[in-house]
mmCIF file of C-alpha atoms in Angstrom:
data_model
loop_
_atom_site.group_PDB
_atom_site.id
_atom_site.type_symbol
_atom_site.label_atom_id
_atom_site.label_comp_id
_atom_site.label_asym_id
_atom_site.label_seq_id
_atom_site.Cartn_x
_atom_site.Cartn_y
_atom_site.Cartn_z
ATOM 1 C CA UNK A 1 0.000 0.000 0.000
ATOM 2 C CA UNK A 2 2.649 2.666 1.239
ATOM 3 C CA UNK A 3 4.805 1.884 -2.044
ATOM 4 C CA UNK A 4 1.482 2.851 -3.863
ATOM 5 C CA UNK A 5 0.920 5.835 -2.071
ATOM 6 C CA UNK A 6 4.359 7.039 -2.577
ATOM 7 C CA UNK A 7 4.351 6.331 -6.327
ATOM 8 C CA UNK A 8 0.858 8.228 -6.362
ATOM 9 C CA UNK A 9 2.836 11.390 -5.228
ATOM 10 C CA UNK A 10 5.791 10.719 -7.428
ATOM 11 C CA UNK A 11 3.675 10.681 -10.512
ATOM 12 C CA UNK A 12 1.993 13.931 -10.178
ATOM 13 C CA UNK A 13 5.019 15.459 -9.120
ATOM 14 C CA UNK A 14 6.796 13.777 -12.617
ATOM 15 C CA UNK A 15 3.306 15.144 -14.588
ATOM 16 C CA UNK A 16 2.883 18.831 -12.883
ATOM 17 C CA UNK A 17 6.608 19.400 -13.528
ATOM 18 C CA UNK A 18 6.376 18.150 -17.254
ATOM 19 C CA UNK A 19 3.267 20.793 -17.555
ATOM 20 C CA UNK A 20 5.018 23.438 -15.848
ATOM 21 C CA UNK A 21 1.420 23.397 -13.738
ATOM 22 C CA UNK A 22 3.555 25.015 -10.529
ATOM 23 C CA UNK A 23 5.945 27.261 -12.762
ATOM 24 C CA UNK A 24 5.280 30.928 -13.927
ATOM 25 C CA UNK A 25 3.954 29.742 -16.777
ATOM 26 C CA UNK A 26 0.836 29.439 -15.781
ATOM 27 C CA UNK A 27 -0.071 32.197 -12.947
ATOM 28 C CA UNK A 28 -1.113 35.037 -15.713
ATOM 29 C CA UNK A 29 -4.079 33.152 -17.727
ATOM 30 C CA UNK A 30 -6.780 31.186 -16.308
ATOM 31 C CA UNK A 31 -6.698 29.659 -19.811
ATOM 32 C CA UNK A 32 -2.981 28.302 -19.203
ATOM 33 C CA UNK A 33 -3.648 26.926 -15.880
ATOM 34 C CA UNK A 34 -6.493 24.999 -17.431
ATOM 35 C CA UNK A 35 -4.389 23.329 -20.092
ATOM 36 C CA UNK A 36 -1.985 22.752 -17.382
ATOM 37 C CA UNK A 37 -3.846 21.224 -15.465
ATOM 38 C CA UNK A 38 -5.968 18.885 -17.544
ATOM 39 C CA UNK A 39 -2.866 17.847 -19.258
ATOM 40 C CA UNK A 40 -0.878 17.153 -15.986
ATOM 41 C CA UNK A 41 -4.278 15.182 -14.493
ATOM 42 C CA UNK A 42 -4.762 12.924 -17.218
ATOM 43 C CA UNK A 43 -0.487 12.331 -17.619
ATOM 44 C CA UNK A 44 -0.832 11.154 -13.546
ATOM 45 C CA UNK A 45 -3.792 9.399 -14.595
ATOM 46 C CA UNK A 46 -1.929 7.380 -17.012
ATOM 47 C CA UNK A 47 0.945 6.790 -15.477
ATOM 48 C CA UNK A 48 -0.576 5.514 -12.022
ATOM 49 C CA UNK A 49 -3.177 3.370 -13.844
ATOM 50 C CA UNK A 50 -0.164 1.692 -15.242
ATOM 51 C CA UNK A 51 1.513 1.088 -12.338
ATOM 52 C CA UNK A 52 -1.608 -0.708 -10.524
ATOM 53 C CA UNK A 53 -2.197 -2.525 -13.585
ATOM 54 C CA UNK A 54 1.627 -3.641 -13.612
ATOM 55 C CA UNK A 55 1.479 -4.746 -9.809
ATOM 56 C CA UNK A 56 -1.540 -6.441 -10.572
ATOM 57 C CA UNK A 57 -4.357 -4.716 -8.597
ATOM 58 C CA UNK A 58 -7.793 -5.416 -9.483
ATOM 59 C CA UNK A 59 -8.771 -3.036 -12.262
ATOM 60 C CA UNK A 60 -11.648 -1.529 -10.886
ATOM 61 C CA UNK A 61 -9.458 0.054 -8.708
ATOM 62 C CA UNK A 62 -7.862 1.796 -11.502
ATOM 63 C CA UNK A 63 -10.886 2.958 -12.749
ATOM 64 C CA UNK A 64 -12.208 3.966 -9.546
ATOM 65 C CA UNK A 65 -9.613 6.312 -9.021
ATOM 66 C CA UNK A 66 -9.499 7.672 -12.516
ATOM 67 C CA UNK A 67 -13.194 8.772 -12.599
ATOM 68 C CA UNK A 68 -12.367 10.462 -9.173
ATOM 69 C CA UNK A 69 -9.121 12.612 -9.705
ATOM 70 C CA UNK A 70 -10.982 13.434 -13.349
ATOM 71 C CA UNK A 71 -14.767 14.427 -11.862
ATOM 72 C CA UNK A 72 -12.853 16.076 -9.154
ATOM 73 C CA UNK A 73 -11.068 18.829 -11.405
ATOM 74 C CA UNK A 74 -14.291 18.648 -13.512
ATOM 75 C CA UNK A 75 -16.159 20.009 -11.228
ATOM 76 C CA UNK A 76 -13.833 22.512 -9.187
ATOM 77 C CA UNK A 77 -13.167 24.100 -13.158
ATOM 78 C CA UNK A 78 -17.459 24.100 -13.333
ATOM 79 C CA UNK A 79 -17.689 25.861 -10.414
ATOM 80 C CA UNK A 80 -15.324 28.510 -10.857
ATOM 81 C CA UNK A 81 -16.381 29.204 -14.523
ATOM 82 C CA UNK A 82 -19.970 29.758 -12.787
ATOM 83 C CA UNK A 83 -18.166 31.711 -9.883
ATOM 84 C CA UNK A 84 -16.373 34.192 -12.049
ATOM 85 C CA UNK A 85 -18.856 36.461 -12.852
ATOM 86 C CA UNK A 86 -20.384 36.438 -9.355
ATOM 87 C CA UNK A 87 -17.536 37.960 -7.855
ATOM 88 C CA UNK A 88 -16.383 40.307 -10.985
ATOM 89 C CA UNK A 89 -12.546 39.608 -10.973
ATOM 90 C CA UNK A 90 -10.709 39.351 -13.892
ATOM 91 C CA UNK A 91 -9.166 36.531 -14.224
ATOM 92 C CA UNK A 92 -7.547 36.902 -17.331
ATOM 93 C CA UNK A 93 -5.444 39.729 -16.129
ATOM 94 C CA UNK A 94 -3.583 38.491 -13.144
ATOM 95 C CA UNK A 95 -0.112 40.539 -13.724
ATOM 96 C CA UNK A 96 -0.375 42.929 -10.786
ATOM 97 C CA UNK A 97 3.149 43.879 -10.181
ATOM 98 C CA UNK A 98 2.892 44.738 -6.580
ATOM 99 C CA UNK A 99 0.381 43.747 -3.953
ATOM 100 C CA UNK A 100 0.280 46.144 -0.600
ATOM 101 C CA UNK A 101 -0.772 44.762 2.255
ATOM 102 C CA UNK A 102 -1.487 46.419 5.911
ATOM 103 C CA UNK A 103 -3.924 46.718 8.841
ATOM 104 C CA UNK A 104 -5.499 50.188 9.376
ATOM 105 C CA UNK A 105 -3.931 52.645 11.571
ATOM 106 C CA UNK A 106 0.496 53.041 11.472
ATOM 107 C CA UNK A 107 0.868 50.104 10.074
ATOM 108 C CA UNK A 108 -1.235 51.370 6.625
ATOM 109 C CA UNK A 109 0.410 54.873 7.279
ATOM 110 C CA UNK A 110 3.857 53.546 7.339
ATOM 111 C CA UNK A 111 3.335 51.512 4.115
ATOM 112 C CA UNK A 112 1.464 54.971 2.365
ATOM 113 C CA UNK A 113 5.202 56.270 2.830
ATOM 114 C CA UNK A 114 6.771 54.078 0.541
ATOM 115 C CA UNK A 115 4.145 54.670 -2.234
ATOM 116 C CA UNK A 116 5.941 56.853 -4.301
ATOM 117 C CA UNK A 117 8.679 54.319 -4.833
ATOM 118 C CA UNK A 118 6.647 52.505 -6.584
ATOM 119 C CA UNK A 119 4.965 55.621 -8.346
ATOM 120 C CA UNK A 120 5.366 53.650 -11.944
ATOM 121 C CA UNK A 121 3.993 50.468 -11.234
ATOM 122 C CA UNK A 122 0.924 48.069 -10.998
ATOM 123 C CA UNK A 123 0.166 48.560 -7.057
ATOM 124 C CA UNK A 124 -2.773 46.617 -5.598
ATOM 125 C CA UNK A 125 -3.559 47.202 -2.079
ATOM 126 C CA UNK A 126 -5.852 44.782 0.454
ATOM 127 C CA UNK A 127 -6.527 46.393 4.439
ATOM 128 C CA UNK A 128 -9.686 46.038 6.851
ATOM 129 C CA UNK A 129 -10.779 48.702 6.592
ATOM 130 C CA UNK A 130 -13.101 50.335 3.685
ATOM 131 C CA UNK A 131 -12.622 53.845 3.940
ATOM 132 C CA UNK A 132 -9.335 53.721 2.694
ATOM 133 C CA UNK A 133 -9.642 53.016 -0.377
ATOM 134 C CA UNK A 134 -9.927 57.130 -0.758
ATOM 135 C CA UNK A 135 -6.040 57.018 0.361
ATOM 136 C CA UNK A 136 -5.307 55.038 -2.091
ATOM 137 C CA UNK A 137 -7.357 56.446 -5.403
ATOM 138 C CA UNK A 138 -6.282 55.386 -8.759
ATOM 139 C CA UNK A 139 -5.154 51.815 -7.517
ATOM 140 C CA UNK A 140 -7.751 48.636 -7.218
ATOM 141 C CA UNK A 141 -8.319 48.260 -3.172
ATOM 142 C CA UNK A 142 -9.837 45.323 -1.730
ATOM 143 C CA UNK A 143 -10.795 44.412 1.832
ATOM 144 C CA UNK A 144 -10.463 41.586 3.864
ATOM 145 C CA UNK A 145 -12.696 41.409 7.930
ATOM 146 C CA UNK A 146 -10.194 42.799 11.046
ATOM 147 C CA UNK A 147 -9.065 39.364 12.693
ATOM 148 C CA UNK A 148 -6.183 38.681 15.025
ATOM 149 C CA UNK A 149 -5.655 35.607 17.327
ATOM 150 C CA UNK A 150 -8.889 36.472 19.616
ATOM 151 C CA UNK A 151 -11.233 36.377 17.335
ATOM 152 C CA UNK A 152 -11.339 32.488 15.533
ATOM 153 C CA UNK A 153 -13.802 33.222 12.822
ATOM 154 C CA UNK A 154 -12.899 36.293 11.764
ATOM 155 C CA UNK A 155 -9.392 35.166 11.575
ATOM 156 C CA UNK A 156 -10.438 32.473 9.661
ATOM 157 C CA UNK A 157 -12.531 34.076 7.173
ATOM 158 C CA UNK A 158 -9.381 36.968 6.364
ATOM 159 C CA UNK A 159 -7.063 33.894 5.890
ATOM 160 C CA UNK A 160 -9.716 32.840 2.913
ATOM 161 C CA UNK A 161 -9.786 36.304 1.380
ATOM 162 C CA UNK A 162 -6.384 37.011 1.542
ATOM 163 C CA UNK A 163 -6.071 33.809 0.014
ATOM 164 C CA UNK A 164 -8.426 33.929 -2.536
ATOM 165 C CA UNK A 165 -7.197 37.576 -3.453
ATOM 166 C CA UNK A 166 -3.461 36.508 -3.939
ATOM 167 C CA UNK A 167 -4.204 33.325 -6.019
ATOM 168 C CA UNK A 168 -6.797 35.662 -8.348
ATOM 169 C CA UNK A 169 -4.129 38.670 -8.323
ATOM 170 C CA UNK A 170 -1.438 36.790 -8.693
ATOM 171 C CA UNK A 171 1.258 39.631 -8.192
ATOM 172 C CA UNK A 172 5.016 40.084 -8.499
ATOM 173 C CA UNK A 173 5.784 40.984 -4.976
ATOM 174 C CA UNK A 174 3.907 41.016 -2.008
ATOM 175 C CA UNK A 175 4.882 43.672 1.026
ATOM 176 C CA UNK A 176 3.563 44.426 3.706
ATOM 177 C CA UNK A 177 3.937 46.354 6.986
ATOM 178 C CA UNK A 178 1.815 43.962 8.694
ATOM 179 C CA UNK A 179 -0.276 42.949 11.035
ATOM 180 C CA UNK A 180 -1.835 39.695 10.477
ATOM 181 C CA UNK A 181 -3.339 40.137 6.924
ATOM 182 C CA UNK A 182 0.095 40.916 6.032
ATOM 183 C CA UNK A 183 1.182 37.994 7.861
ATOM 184 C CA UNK A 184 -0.943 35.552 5.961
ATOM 185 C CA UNK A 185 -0.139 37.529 2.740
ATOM 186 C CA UNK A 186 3.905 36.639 3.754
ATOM 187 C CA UNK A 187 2.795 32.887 3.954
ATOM 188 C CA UNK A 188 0.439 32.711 0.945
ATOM 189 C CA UNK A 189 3.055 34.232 -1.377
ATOM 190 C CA UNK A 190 5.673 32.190 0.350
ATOM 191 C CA UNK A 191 3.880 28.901 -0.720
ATOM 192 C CA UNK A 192 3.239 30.320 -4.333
ATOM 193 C CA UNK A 193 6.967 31.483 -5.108
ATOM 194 C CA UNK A 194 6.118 34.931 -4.850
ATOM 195 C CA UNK A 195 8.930 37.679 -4.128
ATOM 196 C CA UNK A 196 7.787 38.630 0.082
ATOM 197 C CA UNK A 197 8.845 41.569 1.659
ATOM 198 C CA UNK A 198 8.335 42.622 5.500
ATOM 199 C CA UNK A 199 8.712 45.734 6.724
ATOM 200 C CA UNK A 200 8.303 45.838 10.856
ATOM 201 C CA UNK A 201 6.269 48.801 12.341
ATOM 202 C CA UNK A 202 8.547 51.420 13.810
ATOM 203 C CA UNK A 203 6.441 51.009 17.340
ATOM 204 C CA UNK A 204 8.647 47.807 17.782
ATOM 205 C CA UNK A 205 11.817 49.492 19.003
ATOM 206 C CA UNK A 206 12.833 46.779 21.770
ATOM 207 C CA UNK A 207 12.549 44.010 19.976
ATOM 208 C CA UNK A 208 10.353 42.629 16.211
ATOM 209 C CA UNK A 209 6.583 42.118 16.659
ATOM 210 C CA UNK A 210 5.311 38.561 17.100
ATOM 211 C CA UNK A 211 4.430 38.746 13.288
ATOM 212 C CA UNK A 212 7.752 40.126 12.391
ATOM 213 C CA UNK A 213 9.777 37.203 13.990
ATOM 214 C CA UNK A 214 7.030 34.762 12.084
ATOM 215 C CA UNK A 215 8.175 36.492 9.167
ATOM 216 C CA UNK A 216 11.489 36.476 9.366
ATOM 217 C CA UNK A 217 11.580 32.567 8.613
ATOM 218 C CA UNK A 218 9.020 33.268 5.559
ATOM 219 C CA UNK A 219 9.493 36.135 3.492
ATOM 220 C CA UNK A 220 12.465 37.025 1.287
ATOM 221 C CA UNK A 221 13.499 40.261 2.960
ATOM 222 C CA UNK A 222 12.963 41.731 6.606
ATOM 223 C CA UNK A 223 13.430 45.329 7.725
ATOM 224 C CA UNK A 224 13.490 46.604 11.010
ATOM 225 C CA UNK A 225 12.872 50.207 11.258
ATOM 226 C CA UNK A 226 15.845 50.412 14.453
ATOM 227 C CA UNK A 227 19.548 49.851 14.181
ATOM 228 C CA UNK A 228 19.747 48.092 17.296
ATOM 229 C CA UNK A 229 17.751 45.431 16.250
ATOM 230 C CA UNK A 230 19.491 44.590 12.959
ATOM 231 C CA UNK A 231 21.475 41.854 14.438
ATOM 232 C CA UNK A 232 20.524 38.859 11.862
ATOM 233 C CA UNK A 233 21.438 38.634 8.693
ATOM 234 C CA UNK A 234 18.239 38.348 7.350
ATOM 235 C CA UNK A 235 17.030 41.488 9.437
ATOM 236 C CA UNK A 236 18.026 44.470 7.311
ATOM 237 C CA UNK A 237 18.286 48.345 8.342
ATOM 238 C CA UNK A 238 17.750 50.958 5.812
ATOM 239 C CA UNK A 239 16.338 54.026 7.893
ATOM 240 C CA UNK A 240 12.930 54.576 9.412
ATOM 241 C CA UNK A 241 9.701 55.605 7.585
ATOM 242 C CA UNK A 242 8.266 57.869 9.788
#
């Protein structure tokens, strides 16, 4: 059974990596993740059918599994073509350059101030709060519900927007001067090869916030708005931002 299992997983990983279905390939077009994926599905299909036909396990088994992993992505694709024009994102346009990420109050101040470095690209911004979207005019804005580690449900239901807003957006770079959103933007783009950057509030002068030293083993580059407290490599100075 376990050498089954493991050639299960060594299959798709052999068919998703001929398809380039995890690559860059395929994270600007919905079209190209389709193709992707159908092609890398029925490839793992194949290839594991032959292998429990080879070890001589009772066909239906084959089958069985086939019809699964197939009706599966079937249906997830059927539901998202009926999904897309419910929620009125493009999905066909998924090259943001930059997405901004930060909980209302300093933390979206302090990431305002770094704007106009980025005054020539593609900057999509996500906080809890909808009134700032007039801060921000000009760029798309989208929110996600106010959740730390009190409050379950709300927590959970910002780690499925942020979520869901990073696989539609599908963006460059993701930074973010935190708090939690930001957090869970770090880990999303972590997962999906996306460039992460974290930039600690300047309130934290004695030591990083609890989110800042979660970061600092997930995203690609860490700054710390003190001196002091540039003491690991990975924890980079370059000057306050407010």
């Amino acid at each position: 059974m376990y050498t089954g299992v493991a050639f299960m997983w060594i299959s798709w990983v052999i068919s998703t990596g001929m398809f380039r279905l995890y690559s860059e390939y395929t994270i600007y077009k919905l079209s190209d993740i389709y193709k992707a994926t159908w092609r890398s599905v029925t490839f793992h299909v194949v290839l594991f059918s032959a292998y429990i036909l080879s070890v001589h396990v009772v066909i239906h088994f084959a089958f069985i599994y086939s019809l699964i992993v197939i009706s599966g992505f079937a249906f997830s694709r059927i539901v998202c073509y009926v999904l897309m024009p419910l929620i009125k994102l493009d999905f066909e346009n998924r090259n943001a350059n930059i997405l901004a990420i930060a909980s209302v109050g300093g933390h979206w101040i302090e990431l305002l101030r770094i704007m106009p470095l980025f005054k020539e690209k593609s900057v999509t911004f996500i906080s809890n709060k909808k009134t700032l979207k007039d801060t921000v005019e000009g760029h798309a804005f989208y929110t996600v519900p106010d959740a730390n580690k009190d409050s379950k449900i709300d927590l959970i239901r910002c780690v499925v927007k942020v979520c869901g807003y990073i696989l539609f957006l599908r963006p460059h770079v993701i930074i973010t001067t935190g708090a939690a959103p930001g957090l869970l933007g770090i880990l999303v783009g972590k997962i999906l090869g996306i460039k992460t950057i974290w930039i600690d509030s300047i309130a934290n002068a004695e030591k990083l916030s609890l989110s800042g030293s979660i970061a600092m083993w997930l995203a690609d580059r860490v700054y710390t708005q003190w001196e002091h407290l540039a003491t690991e490599p990975k924890l980079v100075y370059s000057g306050n931002l407010l």
